[in-house]
mmCIF file with all atom_site columns, C-alpha atoms in Angstrom:
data_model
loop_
_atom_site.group_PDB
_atom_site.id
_atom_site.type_symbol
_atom_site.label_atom_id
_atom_site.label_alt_id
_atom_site.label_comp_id
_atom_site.label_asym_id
_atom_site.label_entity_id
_atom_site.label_seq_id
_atom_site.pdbx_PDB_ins_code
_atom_site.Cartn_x
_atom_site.Cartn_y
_atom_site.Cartn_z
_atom_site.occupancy
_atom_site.B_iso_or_equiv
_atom_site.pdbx_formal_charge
_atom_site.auth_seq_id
_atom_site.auth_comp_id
_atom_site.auth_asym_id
_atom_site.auth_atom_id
_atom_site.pdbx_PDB_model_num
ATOM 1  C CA . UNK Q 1 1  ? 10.815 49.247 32.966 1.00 46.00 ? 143 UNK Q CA 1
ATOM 2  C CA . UNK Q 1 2  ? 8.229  48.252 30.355 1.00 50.00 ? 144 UNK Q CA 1
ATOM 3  C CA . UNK Q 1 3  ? 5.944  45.244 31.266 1.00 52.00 ? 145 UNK Q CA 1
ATOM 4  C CA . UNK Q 1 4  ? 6.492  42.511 29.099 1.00 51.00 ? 146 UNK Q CA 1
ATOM 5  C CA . UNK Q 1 5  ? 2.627  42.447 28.495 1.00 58.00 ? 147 UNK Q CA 1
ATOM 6  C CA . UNK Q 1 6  ? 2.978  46.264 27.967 1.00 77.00 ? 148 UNK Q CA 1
ATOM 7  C CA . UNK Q 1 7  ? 5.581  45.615 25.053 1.00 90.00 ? 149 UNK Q CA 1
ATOM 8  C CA . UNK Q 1 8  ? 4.138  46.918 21.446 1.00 95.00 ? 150 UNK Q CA 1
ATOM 9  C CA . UNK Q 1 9  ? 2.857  44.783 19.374 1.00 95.00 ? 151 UNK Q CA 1
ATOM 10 C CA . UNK Q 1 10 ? 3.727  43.768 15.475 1.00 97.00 ? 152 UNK Q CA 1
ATOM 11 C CA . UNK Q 1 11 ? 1.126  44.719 14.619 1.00 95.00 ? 153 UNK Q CA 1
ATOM 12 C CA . UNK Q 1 12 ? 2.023  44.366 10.203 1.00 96.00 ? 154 UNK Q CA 1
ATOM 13 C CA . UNK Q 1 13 ? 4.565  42.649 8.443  1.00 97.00 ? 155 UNK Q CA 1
ATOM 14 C CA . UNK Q 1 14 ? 4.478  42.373 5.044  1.00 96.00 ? 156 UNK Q CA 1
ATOM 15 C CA . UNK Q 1 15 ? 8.322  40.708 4.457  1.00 96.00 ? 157 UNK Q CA 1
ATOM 16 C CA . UNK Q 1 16 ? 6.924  37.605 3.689  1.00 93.00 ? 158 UNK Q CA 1
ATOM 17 C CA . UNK Q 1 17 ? 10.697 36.577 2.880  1.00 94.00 ? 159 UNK Q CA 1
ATOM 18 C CA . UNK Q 1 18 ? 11.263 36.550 6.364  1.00 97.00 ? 160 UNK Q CA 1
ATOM 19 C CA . UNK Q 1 19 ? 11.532 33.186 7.969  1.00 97.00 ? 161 UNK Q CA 1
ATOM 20 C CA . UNK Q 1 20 ? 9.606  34.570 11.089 1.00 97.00 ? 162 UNK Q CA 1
ATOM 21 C CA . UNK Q 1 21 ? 6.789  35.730 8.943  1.00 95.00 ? 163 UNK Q CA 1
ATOM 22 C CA . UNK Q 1 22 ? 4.401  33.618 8.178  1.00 92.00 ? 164 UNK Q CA 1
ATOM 23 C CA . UNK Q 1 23 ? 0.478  35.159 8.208  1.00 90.00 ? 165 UNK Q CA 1
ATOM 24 C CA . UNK Q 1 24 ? 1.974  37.876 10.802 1.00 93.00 ? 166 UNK Q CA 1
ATOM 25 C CA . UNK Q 1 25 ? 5.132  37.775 12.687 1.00 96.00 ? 167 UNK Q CA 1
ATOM 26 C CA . UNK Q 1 26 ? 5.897  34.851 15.006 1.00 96.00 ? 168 UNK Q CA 1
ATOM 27 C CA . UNK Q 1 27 ? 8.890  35.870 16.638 1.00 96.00 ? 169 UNK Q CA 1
ATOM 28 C CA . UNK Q 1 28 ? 9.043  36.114 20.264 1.00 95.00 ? 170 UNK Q CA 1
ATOM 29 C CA . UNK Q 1 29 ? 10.235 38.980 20.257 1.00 96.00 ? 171 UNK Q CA 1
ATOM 30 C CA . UNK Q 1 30 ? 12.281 41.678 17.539 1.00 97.00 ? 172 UNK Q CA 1
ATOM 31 C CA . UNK Q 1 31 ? 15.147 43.829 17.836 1.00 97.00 ? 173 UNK Q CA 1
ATOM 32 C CA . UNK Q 1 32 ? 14.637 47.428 15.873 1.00 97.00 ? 174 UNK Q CA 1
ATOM 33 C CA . UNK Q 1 33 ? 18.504 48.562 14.600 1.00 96.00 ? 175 UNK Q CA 1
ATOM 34 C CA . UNK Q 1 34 ? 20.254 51.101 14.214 1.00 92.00 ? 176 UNK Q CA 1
ATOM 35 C CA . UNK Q 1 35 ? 20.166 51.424 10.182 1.00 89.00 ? 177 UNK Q CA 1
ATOM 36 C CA . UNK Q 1 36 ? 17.440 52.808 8.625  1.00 92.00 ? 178 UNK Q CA 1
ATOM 37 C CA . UNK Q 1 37 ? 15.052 51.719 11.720 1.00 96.00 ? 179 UNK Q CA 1
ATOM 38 C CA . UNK Q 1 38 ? 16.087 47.833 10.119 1.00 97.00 ? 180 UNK Q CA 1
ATOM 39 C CA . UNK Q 1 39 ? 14.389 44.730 11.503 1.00 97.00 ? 181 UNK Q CA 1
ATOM 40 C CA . UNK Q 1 40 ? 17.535 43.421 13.167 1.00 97.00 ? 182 UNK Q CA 1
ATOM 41 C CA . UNK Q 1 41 ? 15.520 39.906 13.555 1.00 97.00 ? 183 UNK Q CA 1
ATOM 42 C CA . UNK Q 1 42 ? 14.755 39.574 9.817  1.00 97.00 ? 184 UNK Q CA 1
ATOM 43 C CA . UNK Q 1 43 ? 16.351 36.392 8.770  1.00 96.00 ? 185 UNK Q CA 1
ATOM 44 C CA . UNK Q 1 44 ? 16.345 35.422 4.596  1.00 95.00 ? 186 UNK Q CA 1
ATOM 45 C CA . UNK Q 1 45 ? 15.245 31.539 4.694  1.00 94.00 ? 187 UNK Q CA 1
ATOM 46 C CA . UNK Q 1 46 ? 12.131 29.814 3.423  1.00 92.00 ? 188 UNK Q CA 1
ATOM 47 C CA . UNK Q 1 47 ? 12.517 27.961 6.780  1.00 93.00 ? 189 UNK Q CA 1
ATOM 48 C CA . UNK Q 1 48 ? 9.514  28.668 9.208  1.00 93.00 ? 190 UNK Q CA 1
ATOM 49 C CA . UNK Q 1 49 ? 10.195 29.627 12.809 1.00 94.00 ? 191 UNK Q CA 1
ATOM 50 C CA . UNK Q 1 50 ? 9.396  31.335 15.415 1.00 94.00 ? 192 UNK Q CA 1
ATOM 51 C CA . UNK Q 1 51 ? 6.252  30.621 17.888 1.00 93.00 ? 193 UNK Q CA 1
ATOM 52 C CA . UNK Q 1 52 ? 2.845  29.864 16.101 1.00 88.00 ? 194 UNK Q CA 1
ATOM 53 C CA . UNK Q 1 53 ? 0.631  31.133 18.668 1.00 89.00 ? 195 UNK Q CA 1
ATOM 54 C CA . UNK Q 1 54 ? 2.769  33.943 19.306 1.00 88.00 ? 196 UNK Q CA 1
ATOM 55 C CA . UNK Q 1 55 ? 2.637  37.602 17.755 1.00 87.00 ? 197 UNK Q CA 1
ATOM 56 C CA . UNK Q 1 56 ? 5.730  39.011 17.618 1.00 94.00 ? 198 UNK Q CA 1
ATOM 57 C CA . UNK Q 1 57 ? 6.618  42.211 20.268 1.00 96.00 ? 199 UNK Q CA 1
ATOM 58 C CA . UNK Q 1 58 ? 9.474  44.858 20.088 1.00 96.00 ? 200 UNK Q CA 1
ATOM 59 C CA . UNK Q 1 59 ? 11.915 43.785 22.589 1.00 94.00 ? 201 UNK Q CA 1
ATOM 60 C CA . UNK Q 1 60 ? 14.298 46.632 21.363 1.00 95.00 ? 202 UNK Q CA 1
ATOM 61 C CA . UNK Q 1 61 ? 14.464 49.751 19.533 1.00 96.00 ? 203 UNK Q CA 1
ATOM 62 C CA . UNK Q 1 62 ? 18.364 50.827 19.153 1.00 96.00 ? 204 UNK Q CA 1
ATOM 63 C CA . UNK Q 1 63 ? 16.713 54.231 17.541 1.00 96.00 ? 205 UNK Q CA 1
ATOM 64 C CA . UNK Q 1 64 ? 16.957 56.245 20.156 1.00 95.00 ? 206 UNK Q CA 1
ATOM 65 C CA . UNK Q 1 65 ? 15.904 59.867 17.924 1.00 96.00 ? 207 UNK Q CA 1
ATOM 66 C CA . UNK Q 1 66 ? 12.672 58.241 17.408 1.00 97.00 ? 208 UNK Q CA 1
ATOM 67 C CA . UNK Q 1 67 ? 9.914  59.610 18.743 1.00 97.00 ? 209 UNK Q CA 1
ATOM 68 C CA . UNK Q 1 68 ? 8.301  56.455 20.104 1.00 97.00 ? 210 UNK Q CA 1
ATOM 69 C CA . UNK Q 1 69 ? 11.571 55.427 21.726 1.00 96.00 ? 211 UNK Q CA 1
ATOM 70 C CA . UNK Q 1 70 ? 12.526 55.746 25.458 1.00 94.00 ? 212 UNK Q CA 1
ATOM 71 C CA . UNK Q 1 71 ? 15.469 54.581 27.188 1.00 92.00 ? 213 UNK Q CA 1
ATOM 72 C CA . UNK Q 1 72 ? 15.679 51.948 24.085 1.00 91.00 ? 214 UNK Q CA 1
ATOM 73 C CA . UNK Q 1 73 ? 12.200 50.630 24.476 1.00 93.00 ? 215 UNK Q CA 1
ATOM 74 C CA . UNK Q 1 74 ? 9.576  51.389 21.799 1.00 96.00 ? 216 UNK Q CA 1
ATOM 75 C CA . UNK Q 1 75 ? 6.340  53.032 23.463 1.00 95.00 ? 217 UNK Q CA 1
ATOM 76 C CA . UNK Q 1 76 ? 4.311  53.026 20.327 1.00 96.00 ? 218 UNK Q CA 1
ATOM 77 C CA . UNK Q 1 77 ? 0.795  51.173 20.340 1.00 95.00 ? 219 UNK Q CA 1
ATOM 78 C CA . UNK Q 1 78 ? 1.441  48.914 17.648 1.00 96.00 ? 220 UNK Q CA 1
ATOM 79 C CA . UNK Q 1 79 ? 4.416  48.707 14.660 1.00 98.00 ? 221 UNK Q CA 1
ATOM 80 C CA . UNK Q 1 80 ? 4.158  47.948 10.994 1.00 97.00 ? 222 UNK Q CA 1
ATOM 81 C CA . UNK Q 1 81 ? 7.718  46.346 9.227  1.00 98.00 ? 223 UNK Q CA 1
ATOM 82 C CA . UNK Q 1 82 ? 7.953  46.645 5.418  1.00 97.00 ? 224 UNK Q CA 1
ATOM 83 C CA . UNK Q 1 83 ? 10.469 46.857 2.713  1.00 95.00 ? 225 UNK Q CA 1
ATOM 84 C CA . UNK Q 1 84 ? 11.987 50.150 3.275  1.00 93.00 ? 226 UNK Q CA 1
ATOM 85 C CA . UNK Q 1 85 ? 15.997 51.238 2.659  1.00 93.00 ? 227 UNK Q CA 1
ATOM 86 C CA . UNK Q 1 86 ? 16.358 47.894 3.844  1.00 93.00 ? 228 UNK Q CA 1
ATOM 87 C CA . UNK Q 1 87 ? 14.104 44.596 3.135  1.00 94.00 ? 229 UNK Q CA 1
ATOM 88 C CA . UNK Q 1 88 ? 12.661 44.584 6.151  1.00 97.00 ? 230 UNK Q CA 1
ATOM 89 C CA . UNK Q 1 89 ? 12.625 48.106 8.215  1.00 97.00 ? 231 UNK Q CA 1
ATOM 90 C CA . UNK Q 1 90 ? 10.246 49.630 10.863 1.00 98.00 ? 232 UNK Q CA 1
ATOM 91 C CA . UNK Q 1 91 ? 7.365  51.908 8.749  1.00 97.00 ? 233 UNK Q CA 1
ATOM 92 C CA . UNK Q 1 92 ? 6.160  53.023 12.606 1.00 97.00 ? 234 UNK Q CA 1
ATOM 93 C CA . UNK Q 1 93 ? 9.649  55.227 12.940 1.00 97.00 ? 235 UNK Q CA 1
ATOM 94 C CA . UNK Q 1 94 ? 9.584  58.526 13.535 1.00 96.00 ? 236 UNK Q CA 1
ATOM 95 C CA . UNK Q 1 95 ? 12.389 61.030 14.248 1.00 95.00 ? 237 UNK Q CA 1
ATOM 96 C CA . UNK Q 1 96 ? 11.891 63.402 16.973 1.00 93.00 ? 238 UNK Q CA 1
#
């Protein structure tokens, strides 16, 4: 099991249409889905949330062909979200 601590970082979002986002991700945590490596936790409000003295983690990849991903945890450094197939996807994806 991944420490929490040990968790990847967001390390880059630039969906600034993103509730969550504002100067970096504050999320707790985000989910990585299962189309198009999608930001499962992007949420379309001009509503500010999350944690302010929080960076946001990956708490979840559900793409389990990417490189980075083991048993359904992401094992990359650091990820970047952007606009991608959808508004807000992973740019750190890789298939295997």
């Amino acid at each position: 099991m991944t420490d929490m601590l040990e968790m990847p970082r967001v390390h880059e979002c630039t969906v600034t249409d993103c509730g969550y986002n504002h100067d970096g991700c504050h999320a707790f945590a985000i989910t990585i889905g299962q189309e198009n490596a999608n930001c499962a936790t992007f949420i379309d409000t001009s509503a500010k949330g999350g944690l302010d003295r929080v960076i946001a983690q990956v708490g979840a990849c559900q793409r389990s062909e990417c490189r980075h991903n083991a048993e359904l945890e992401c094992h990359a450094s650091s990820i970047r979200v952007g606009p991608g197939q959808d508004i807000a996807d992973c740019q750190t994806y890789e298939p295997r």
